[in-house]
mmCIF file of C-alpha atoms in Angstrom:
data_model
loop_
_atom_site.group_PDB
_atom_site.id
_atom_site.type_symbol
_atom_site.label_atom_id
_atom_site.label_comp_id
_atom_site.label_asym_id
_atom_site.label_seq_id
_atom_site.Cartn_x
_atom_site.Cartn_y
_atom_site.Cartn_z
ATOM 1 C CA MET B 289 40.416 41.447 -3.840
ATOM 2 C CA THR B 290 39.972 39.615 -7.064
ATOM 3 C CA ALA B 291 41.788 36.983 -8.521
ATOM 4 C CA GLN B 292 42.451 38.958 -11.605
ATOM 5 C CA SER B 293 44.223 41.467 -8.936
ATOM 6 C CA PHE B 294 47.305 39.097 -8.521
ATOM 7 C CA PRO B 295 50.590 39.625 -10.711
ATOM 8 C CA ILE B 296 50.911 35.656 -11.434
ATOM 9 C CA THR B 297 47.141 34.996 -12.984
ATOM 10 C CA ALA B 298 48.533 37.670 -15.714
ATOM 11 C CA ILE B 299 51.622 35.633 -16.554
ATOM 12 C CA VAL B 300 49.520 32.283 -16.453
ATOM 13 C CA ALA B 301 46.811 33.513 -18.834
ATOM 14 C CA ALA B 302 49.729 34.651 -20.827
ATOM 15 C CA GLN B 303 51.372 31.020 -20.685
ATOM 16 C CA ARG B 304 48.058 29.032 -21.465
ATOM 17 C CA PRO B 305 47.348 28.406 -25.243
ATOM 18 C CA HIS B 306 44.176 29.744 -26.721
ATOM 19 C CA ARG B 307 42.999 26.546 -28.821
ATOM 20 C CA LYS B 308 41.083 23.969 -26.798
ATOM 21 C CA ASP B 309 43.308 20.960 -28.047
ATOM 22 C CA ALA B 310 46.684 22.725 -26.974
ATOM 23 C CA ALA B 311 45.460 24.108 -23.853
ATOM 24 C CA ARG B 312 44.636 20.719 -22.959
ATOM 25 C CA ASN B 313 47.952 19.022 -23.454
ATOM 26 C CA TYR B 314 49.259 22.558 -21.284
ATOM 27 C CA ASP B 315 47.102 21.407 -18.731
ATOM 28 C CA ALA B 316 47.911 17.929 -18.851
ATOM 29 C CA LEU B 317 51.449 18.607 -19.115
ATOM 30 C CA LEU B 318 51.376 21.064 -15.876
ATOM 31 C CA ALA B 319 49.202 18.243 -14.251
ATOM 32 C CA ALA B 320 52.003 14.980 -15.158
ATOM 33 C CA ALA B 321 54.837 17.593 -13.911
ATOM 34 C CA ARG B 322 53.245 18.479 -10.621
ATOM 35 C CA GLU B 323 52.997 14.672 -9.953
ATOM 36 C CA ALA B 324 55.931 14.014 -10.998
ATOM 37 C CA PHE B 325 57.760 16.513 -9.404
ATOM 38 C CA ALA B 326 56.579 15.416 -6.309
ATOM 39 C CA GLU B 327 57.512 11.906 -6.355
ATOM 40 C CA ASN B 328 61.047 12.645 -7.918
ATOM 41 C CA GLY B 329 62.215 16.082 -7.483
ATOM 42 C CA ALA B 330 63.814 18.183 -10.039
ATOM 43 C CA GLU B 331 65.369 15.172 -11.358
ATOM 44 C CA ALA B 332 62.177 13.874 -12.860
ATOM 45 C CA SER B 333 62.209 12.590 -16.426
ATOM 46 C CA LEU B 334 60.750 15.064 -19.099
ATOM 47 C CA GLU B 335 60.032 11.889 -21.109
ATOM 48 C CA ASP B 336 58.430 10.526 -17.921
ATOM 49 C CA ILE B 337 56.139 13.492 -18.022
ATOM 50 C CA ALA B 338 55.084 13.489 -21.310
ATOM 51 C CA ARG B 339 54.243 9.822 -20.973
ATOM 52 C CA ARG B 340 51.843 10.486 -17.975
ATOM 53 C CA ALA B 341 50.543 13.280 -19.633
ATOM 54 C CA GLY B 342 49.782 10.970 -22.749
ATOM 55 C CA VAL B 343 51.289 13.592 -25.218
ATOM 56 C CA GLY B 344 54.784 13.040 -26.872
ATOM 57 C CA ILE B 345 58.260 14.763 -26.018
ATOM 58 C CA GLY B 346 57.559 17.056 -28.950
ATOM 59 C CA THR B 347 54.525 18.560 -27.440
ATOM 60 C CA LEU B 348 56.082 18.832 -24.155
ATOM 61 C CA TYR B 349 58.894 20.680 -26.234
ATOM 62 C CA ARG B 350 56.542 23.093 -27.908
ATOM 63 C CA ASN B 351 55.296 23.845 -24.651
ATOM 64 C CA PHE B 352 58.117 24.535 -22.191
ATOM 65 C CA PRO B 353 61.676 24.391 -24.818
ATOM 66 C CA THR B 354 63.485 23.978 -21.792
ATOM 67 C CA ARG B 355 63.170 22.255 -18.294
ATOM 68 C CA ARG B 356 63.333 25.906 -16.448
ATOM 69 C CA ALA B 357 60.470 26.676 -18.307
ATOM 70 C CA LEU B 358 58.387 24.036 -17.384
ATOM 71 C CA PHE B 359 59.864 24.386 -13.666
ATOM 72 C CA GLU B 360 58.617 28.356 -13.987
ATOM 73 C CA SER B 361 55.371 27.243 -15.460
ATOM 74 C CA VAL B 362 54.109 24.384 -12.664
ATOM 75 C CA TYR B 363 55.577 26.492 -10.002
ATOM 76 C CA ALA B 364 53.377 29.492 -11.089
ATOM 77 C CA ASP B 365 50.004 27.529 -11.649
ATOM 78 C CA GLU B 366 50.255 26.379 -8.099
ATOM 79 C CA VAL B 367 50.740 29.705 -6.589
ATOM 80 C CA ASN B 368 48.261 30.903 -9.254
ATOM 81 C CA ALA B 369 45.392 27.657 -7.842
ATOM 82 C CA LEU B 370 46.278 29.779 -4.061
ATOM 83 C CA CYS B 371 45.265 33.037 -5.010
ATOM 84 C CA GLU B 372 42.014 31.502 -6.276
ATOM 85 C CA THR B 373 41.715 29.536 -3.191
ATOM 86 C CA ALA B 374 42.233 32.959 -1.235
ATOM 87 C CA GLY B 375 39.152 34.401 -2.994
ATOM 88 C CA GLU B 376 37.110 30.624 -2.342
ATOM 89 C CA VAL B 377 37.582 30.829 0.927
ATOM 90 C CA ALA B 378 37.228 35.043 2.198
ATOM 91 C CA ASP B 379 33.628 34.435 3.224
ATOM 92 C CA LEU B 380 34.400 31.389 5.568
ATOM 93 C CA PRO B 381 34.636 32.857 9.619
ATOM 94 C CA PRO B 382 38.333 34.082 9.956
ATOM 95 C CA TRP B 383 40.073 31.301 11.829
ATOM 96 C CA PRO B 384 38.811 28.685 9.226
ATOM 97 C CA ALA B 385 39.351 30.072 5.826
ATOM 98 C CA VAL B 386 43.088 30.916 7.456
ATOM 99 C CA THR B 387 43.605 27.074 7.623
ATOM 100 C CA THR B 388 41.639 26.028 5.085
ATOM 101 C CA TRP B 389 43.581 28.485 2.678
ATOM 102 C CA LEU B 390 46.790 26.820 4.587
ATOM 103 C CA GLU B 391 46.008 23.315 3.542
ATOM 104 C CA SER B 392 46.175 24.355 0.019
ATOM 105 C CA PHE B 393 49.698 26.019 0.854
ATOM 106 C CA THR B 394 50.579 22.771 2.435
ATOM 107 C CA ALA B 395 49.955 20.596 -0.413
ATOM 108 C CA TYR B 396 51.576 23.519 -2.991
ATOM 109 C CA MET B 397 55.199 23.202 -0.465
ATOM 110 C CA VAL B 398 55.602 19.814 -1.612
ATOM 111 C CA THR B 399 55.720 21.149 -5.091
ATOM 112 C CA LYS B 400 57.185 23.926 -4.207
ATOM 113 C CA ARG B 401 60.635 21.788 -3.008
ATOM 114 C CA ALA B 402 61.237 20.581 -6.420
ATOM 115 C CA VAL B 403 61.329 23.042 -8.114
ATOM 116 C CA ARG B 404 63.124 25.794 -6.183
ATOM 117 C CA GLU B 405 65.984 23.205 -6.217
ATOM 118 C CA ALA B 406 65.971 23.653 -9.947
ATOM 119 C CA LEU B 407 65.395 27.707 -10.309
ATOM 120 C CA GLU B 408 67.437 30.269 -9.218
ATOM 121 C CA GLU B 409 65.850 32.805 -6.401
ATOM 122 C CA ASP B 410 66.595 35.687 -9.113
ATOM 123 C CA SER B 411 63.208 34.814 -11.144
ATOM 124 C CA GLU B 412 60.619 36.984 -12.684
ATOM 125 C CA ILE B 413 58.775 34.446 -11.577
ATOM 126 C CA PHE B 414 59.719 34.064 -7.939
ATOM 127 C CA ASP B 415 59.205 37.466 -7.241
ATOM 128 C CA ALA B 416 55.417 37.457 -8.972
ATOM 129 C CA CYS B 417 54.544 34.250 -7.075
ATOM 130 C CA ARG B 418 56.174 35.707 -3.716
ATOM 131 C CA GLU B 419 53.654 38.901 -4.240
ATOM 132 C CA SER B 420 50.765 37.545 -4.823
ATOM 133 C CA LEU B 421 51.264 34.773 -2.261
ATOM 134 C CA TYR B 422 51.266 37.835 0.412
ATOM 135 C CA ALA B 423 48.586 39.601 -1.287
ATOM 136 C CA ALA B 424 46.318 36.309 -1.454
ATOM 137 C CA GLY B 425 46.936 34.891 2.111
ATOM 138 C CA GLY B 426 48.023 38.055 3.945
ATOM 139 C CA PRO B 427 44.506 39.173 4.216
ATOM 140 C CA LEU B 428 43.035 36.589 5.394
ATOM 141 C CA PHE B 429 45.547 36.154 8.379
ATOM 142 C CA THR B 430 45.465 40.039 9.139
ATOM 143 C CA ARG B 431 41.314 39.234 9.314
ATOM 144 C CA ALA B 432 41.909 36.675 12.199
ATOM 145 C CA GLN B 433 43.966 38.709 13.943
ATOM 146 C CA GLU B 434 41.911 41.468 13.455
ATOM 147 C CA ALA B 435 38.667 38.812 15.106
ATOM 148 C CA GLY B 436 40.654 37.936 17.667
ATOM 149 C CA GLU B 437 41.528 34.325 16.435
ATOM 150 C CA ALA B 438 45.064 34.419 15.673
ATOM 151 C CA ARG B 439 48.280 36.405 17.550
ATOM 152 C CA ALA B 440 48.707 39.405 16.864
ATOM 153 C CA ASP B 441 52.413 39.195 17.711
ATOM 154 C CA MET B 442 53.024 38.112 14.543
ATOM 155 C CA GLU B 443 53.858 38.725 10.748
ATOM 156 C CA PHE B 444 52.097 36.520 7.677
ATOM 157 C CA SER B 445 55.426 35.817 6.830
ATOM 158 C CA ASP B 446 56.040 33.798 10.649
ATOM 159 C CA LEU B 447 53.170 31.796 9.856
ATOM 160 C CA LEU B 448 54.781 30.843 6.170
ATOM 161 C CA ARG B 449 58.077 30.272 7.469
ATOM 162 C CA LEU B 450 56.340 28.318 10.438
ATOM 163 C CA VAL B 451 53.975 26.352 7.978
ATOM 164 C CA ALA B 452 57.265 25.746 5.631
ATOM 165 C CA GLY B 453 59.316 24.564 8.227
ATOM 166 C CA VAL B 454 56.497 21.704 9.203
ATOM 167 C CA THR B 455 56.285 20.797 5.606
ATOM 168 C CA ALA B 456 59.975 20.446 4.614
ATOM 169 C CA THR B 457 60.487 18.082 7.151
ATOM 170 C CA HIS B 458 60.029 14.502 6.345
ATOM 171 C CA PHE B 459 57.427 12.515 7.729
ATOM 172 C CA PRO B 460 56.210 8.876 7.074
ATOM 173 C CA ASP B 461 52.941 10.053 6.449
ATOM 174 C CA ASP B 462 50.096 12.370 5.579
ATOM 175 C CA ALA B 463 48.487 11.818 8.846
ATOM 176 C CA GLN B 464 51.726 12.584 10.942
ATOM 177 C CA ARG B 465 52.274 15.784 9.027
ATOM 178 C CA ASP B 466 48.801 17.049 9.514
ATOM 179 C CA ARG B 467 49.178 16.228 13.094
ATOM 180 C CA VAL B 468 52.233 18.493 13.558
ATOM 181 C CA LEU B 469 51.017 21.355 11.258
ATOM 182 C CA GLY B 470 48.106 21.070 13.812
ATOM 183 C CA ILE B 471 49.814 21.413 16.450
ATOM 184 C CA ALA B 472 52.263 24.384 14.901
ATOM 185 C CA LEU B 473 48.800 26.031 14.465
ATOM 186 C CA ASP B 474 47.345 25.878 17.676
ATOM 187 C CA GLY B 475 50.358 27.610 18.606
ATOM 188 C CA VAL B 476 49.179 30.922 15.982
ATOM 189 C CA ARG B 477 45.700 30.416 16.993
ATOM 190 C CA LYS B 478 44.260 32.639 19.791
ATOM 191 C CA THR B 479 42.358 30.867 22.214
ATOM 192 C CA PRO B 480 39.342 32.860 24.521
#
Protein backbone atom coordinates (compact mmCIF):
# COMPACT_ATOMS: atom_id res chain seq x y z
CA MET A 1 0.00 0.00 0.00
CA THR A 2 1.49 3.36 -0.96
CA ALA A 3 1.27 6.55 1.08
CA GLN A 4 -0.99 8.01 -1.61
CA SER A 5 -3.69 5.47 -0.80
CA PHE A 6 -4.35 6.79 2.72
CA PRO A 7 -7.32 9.15 3.15
CA ILE A 8 -5.32 11.57 5.30
CA THR A 9 -2.64 12.05 2.64
CA ALA A 10 -5.00 13.98 0.37
CA ILE A 11 -6.16 16.17 3.26
CA VAL A 12 -2.60 17.04 4.27
CA ALA A 13 -1.59 17.78 0.68
CA ALA A 14 -4.61 20.06 0.19
CA GLN A 15 -3.81 22.05 3.35
CA ARG A 16 -0.14 22.69 2.56
CA PRO A 17 0.58 25.90 0.61
CA HIS A 18 2.23 25.58 -2.80
CA ARG A 19 4.56 28.61 -2.69
CA LYS A 20 7.93 27.63 -1.22
CA ASP A 21 8.12 30.49 1.30
CA ALA A 22 4.54 29.90 2.45
CA ALA A 23 5.18 26.15 2.70
CA ARG A 24 8.29 26.79 4.84
CA ASN A 25 6.26 28.97 7.21
CA TYR A 26 3.47 26.39 7.31
CA ASP A 27 5.91 23.58 8.14
CA ALA A 28 7.64 25.71 10.79
CA LEU A 29 4.28 26.49 12.40
CA LEU A 30 3.30 22.81 12.48
CA ALA A 31 6.63 21.86 14.07
CA ALA A 32 6.36 24.65 16.63
CA ALA A 33 2.75 23.76 17.44
CA ARG A 34 3.63 20.07 17.85
CA GLU A 35 6.38 21.01 20.29
CA ALA A 36 4.22 23.52 22.19
CA PHE A 37 1.29 21.08 22.48
CA ALA A 38 3.61 18.35 23.78
CA GLU A 39 4.99 20.74 26.42
CA ASN A 40 1.89 22.74 27.38
CA GLY A 41 -1.12 20.76 26.20
CA ALA A 42 -4.12 22.23 24.42
CA GLU A 43 -3.71 25.58 26.13
CA ALA A 44 -0.39 26.36 24.44
CA SER A 45 -0.18 30.01 23.47
CA LEU A 46 -0.63 30.81 19.78
CA GLU A 47 1.75 33.75 20.21
CA ASP A 48 4.37 31.35 21.59
CA ILE A 49 3.83 29.01 18.63
CA ALA A 50 4.33 31.86 16.16
CA ARG A 51 7.47 32.98 18.02
CA ARG A 52 8.90 29.44 18.04
CA ALA A 53 8.24 29.21 14.29
CA GLY A 54 9.98 32.51 13.68
CA VAL A 55 6.90 34.15 12.15
CA GLY A 56 4.40 36.79 13.17
CA ILE A 57 0.99 36.00 14.62
CA GLY A 58 -0.60 37.22 11.37
CA THR A 59 1.22 34.47 9.47
CA LEU A 60 -0.11 31.92 11.93
CA TYR A 61 -3.69 33.15 11.42
CA ARG A 62 -3.29 33.24 7.61
CA ASN A 63 -2.39 29.55 7.68
CA PHE A 64 -4.70 28.54 10.53
CA PRO A 65 -7.64 30.94 10.90
CA THR A 66 -8.79 29.22 14.11
CA ARG A 67 -7.16 27.33 16.95
CA ARG A 68 -9.18 24.29 15.84
CA ALA A 69 -7.70 24.50 12.32
CA LEU A 70 -4.21 24.42 13.84
CA PHE A 71 -5.07 21.44 16.06
CA GLU A 72 -6.56 19.52 13.13
CA SER A 73 -3.59 20.27 10.88
CA VAL A 74 -1.07 19.12 13.49
CA TYR A 75 -3.09 15.96 14.09
CA ALA A 76 -3.44 15.21 10.38
CA ASP A 77 0.27 15.83 9.78
CA GLU A 78 1.22 13.43 12.59
CA VAL A 79 -1.04 10.68 11.27
CA ASN A 80 0.25 11.21 7.74
CA ALA A 81 3.81 10.76 9.05
CA LEU A 82 2.73 7.49 10.71
CA CYS A 83 1.32 6.30 7.39
CA GLU A 84 4.62 7.12 5.69
CA THR A 85 6.50 5.26 8.43
CA ALA A 86 4.38 2.16 7.78
CA GLY A 87 5.55 2.19 4.18
CA GLU A 88 9.17 2.67 5.23
CA VAL A 89 9.17 -0.30 7.61
CA ALA A 90 7.05 -2.66 5.48
CA ASP A 91 10.14 -4.49 4.17
CA LEU A 92 11.48 -5.27 7.64
CA PRO A 93 10.80 -8.71 9.13
CA PRO A 94 7.24 -8.85 10.56
CA TRP A 95 7.81 -8.26 14.28
CA PRO A 96 10.48 -5.52 13.86
CA ALA A 97 8.15 -3.79 11.36
CA VAL A 98 5.36 -3.70 13.96
CA THR A 99 7.58 -2.53 16.83
CA THR A 100 9.35 0.11 14.75
CA TRP A 101 5.99 1.50 13.65
CA LEU A 102 4.75 1.40 17.26
CA GLU A 103 7.75 3.50 18.35
CA SER A 104 6.52 6.23 16.01
CA PHE A 105 2.95 5.69 17.21
CA THR A 106 4.11 6.16 20.82
CA ALA A 107 5.74 9.52 19.99
CA TYR A 108 2.58 10.58 18.17
CA MET A 109 0.44 9.79 21.21
CA VAL A 110 2.01 12.71 23.12
CA THR A 111 0.73 15.20 20.55
CA LYS A 112 -2.56 13.38 20.12
CA ARG A 113 -3.50 13.79 23.79
CA ALA A 114 -3.16 17.57 23.63
CA VAL A 115 -5.01 17.83 20.33
CA ARG A 116 -7.82 15.49 21.37
CA GLU A 117 -8.48 17.67 24.43
CA ALA A 118 -9.29 20.55 22.11
CA LEU A 119 -11.35 18.83 19.42
CA GLU A 120 -14.65 17.06 19.42
CA GLU A 121 -14.95 13.43 18.42
CA ASP A 122 -17.11 14.16 15.36
CA SER A 123 -14.40 15.59 13.14
CA GLU A 124 -13.83 14.68 9.50
CA ILE A 125 -10.12 14.84 10.28
CA PHE A 126 -10.50 12.26 13.07
CA ASP A 127 -12.41 9.91 10.78
CA ALA A 128 -9.78 10.16 8.03
CA CYS A 129 -6.96 9.81 10.57
CA ARG A 130 -8.48 6.72 12.18
CA GLU A 131 -9.09 5.09 8.81
CA SER A 132 -5.53 5.91 7.73
CA LEU A 133 -3.95 4.58 10.95
CA TYR A 134 -5.76 1.28 10.59
CA ALA A 135 -4.86 1.04 6.89
CA ALA A 136 -1.20 1.77 7.66
CA GLY A 137 -0.53 -0.22 10.83
CA GLY A 138 -3.11 -2.99 10.53
CA PRO A 139 -1.37 -4.84 7.68
CA LEU A 140 1.94 -4.74 9.60
CA PHE A 141 0.30 -6.41 12.58
CA THR A 142 -1.57 -8.93 10.43
CA ARG A 143 1.70 -9.88 8.74
CA ALA A 144 3.33 -10.45 12.17
CA GLN A 145 0.36 -12.62 13.19
CA GLU A 146 0.53 -14.62 9.95
CA ALA A 147 4.26 -15.15 10.50
CA GLY A 148 3.48 -16.55 13.96
CA GLU A 149 5.32 -13.69 15.66
CA ALA A 150 2.31 -11.97 17.25
CA ARG A 151 -0.64 -13.37 19.17
CA ALA A 152 -3.46 -14.48 16.91
CA ASP A 153 -6.12 -13.91 19.57
CA MET A 154 -6.05 -10.13 19.38
CA GLU A 155 -7.03 -7.47 16.90
CA PHE A 156 -5.08 -4.43 15.74
CA SER A 157 -7.48 -2.21 17.70
CA ASP A 158 -6.49 -4.14 20.87
CA LEU A 159 -2.84 -3.39 20.14
CA LEU A 160 -3.49 0.34 19.62
CA ARG A 161 -5.49 0.54 22.85
CA LEU A 162 -2.71 -1.25 24.73
CA VAL A 163 -0.08 1.18 23.47
CA ALA A 164 -2.38 4.18 24.01
CA GLY A 165 -2.99 3.05 27.59
CA VAL A 166 0.71 2.77 28.32
CA THR A 167 1.52 6.13 26.76
CA ALA A 168 -1.36 7.86 28.58
CA THR A 169 0.28 7.07 31.90
CA HIS A 170 2.66 9.67 33.33
CA PHE A 171 6.24 8.44 33.58
CA PRO A 172 9.15 10.28 35.17
CA ASP A 173 11.18 9.77 32.00
CA ASP A 174 11.05 8.29 28.51
CA ALA A 175 13.28 5.36 29.51
CA GLN A 176 10.73 4.04 31.98
CA ARG A 177 7.89 4.53 29.48
CA ASP A 178 9.86 2.60 26.85
CA ARG A 179 10.63 -0.18 29.35
CA VAL A 180 6.96 -0.54 30.35
CA LEU A 181 5.90 -0.51 26.70
CA GLY A 182 8.48 -3.22 25.98
CA ILE A 183 7.03 -5.35 28.77
CA ALA A 184 3.52 -4.87 27.36
CA LEU A 185 4.67 -5.78 23.85
CA ASP A 186 6.34 -8.93 25.21
CA GLY A 187 2.78 -10.01 26.04
CA VAL A 188 1.78 -9.44 22.40
CA ARG A 189 4.74 -11.23 20.86
CA LYS A 190 4.38 -14.94 20.37
CA THR A 191 7.49 -16.70 21.57
CA PRO A 192 8.69 -19.87 19.85
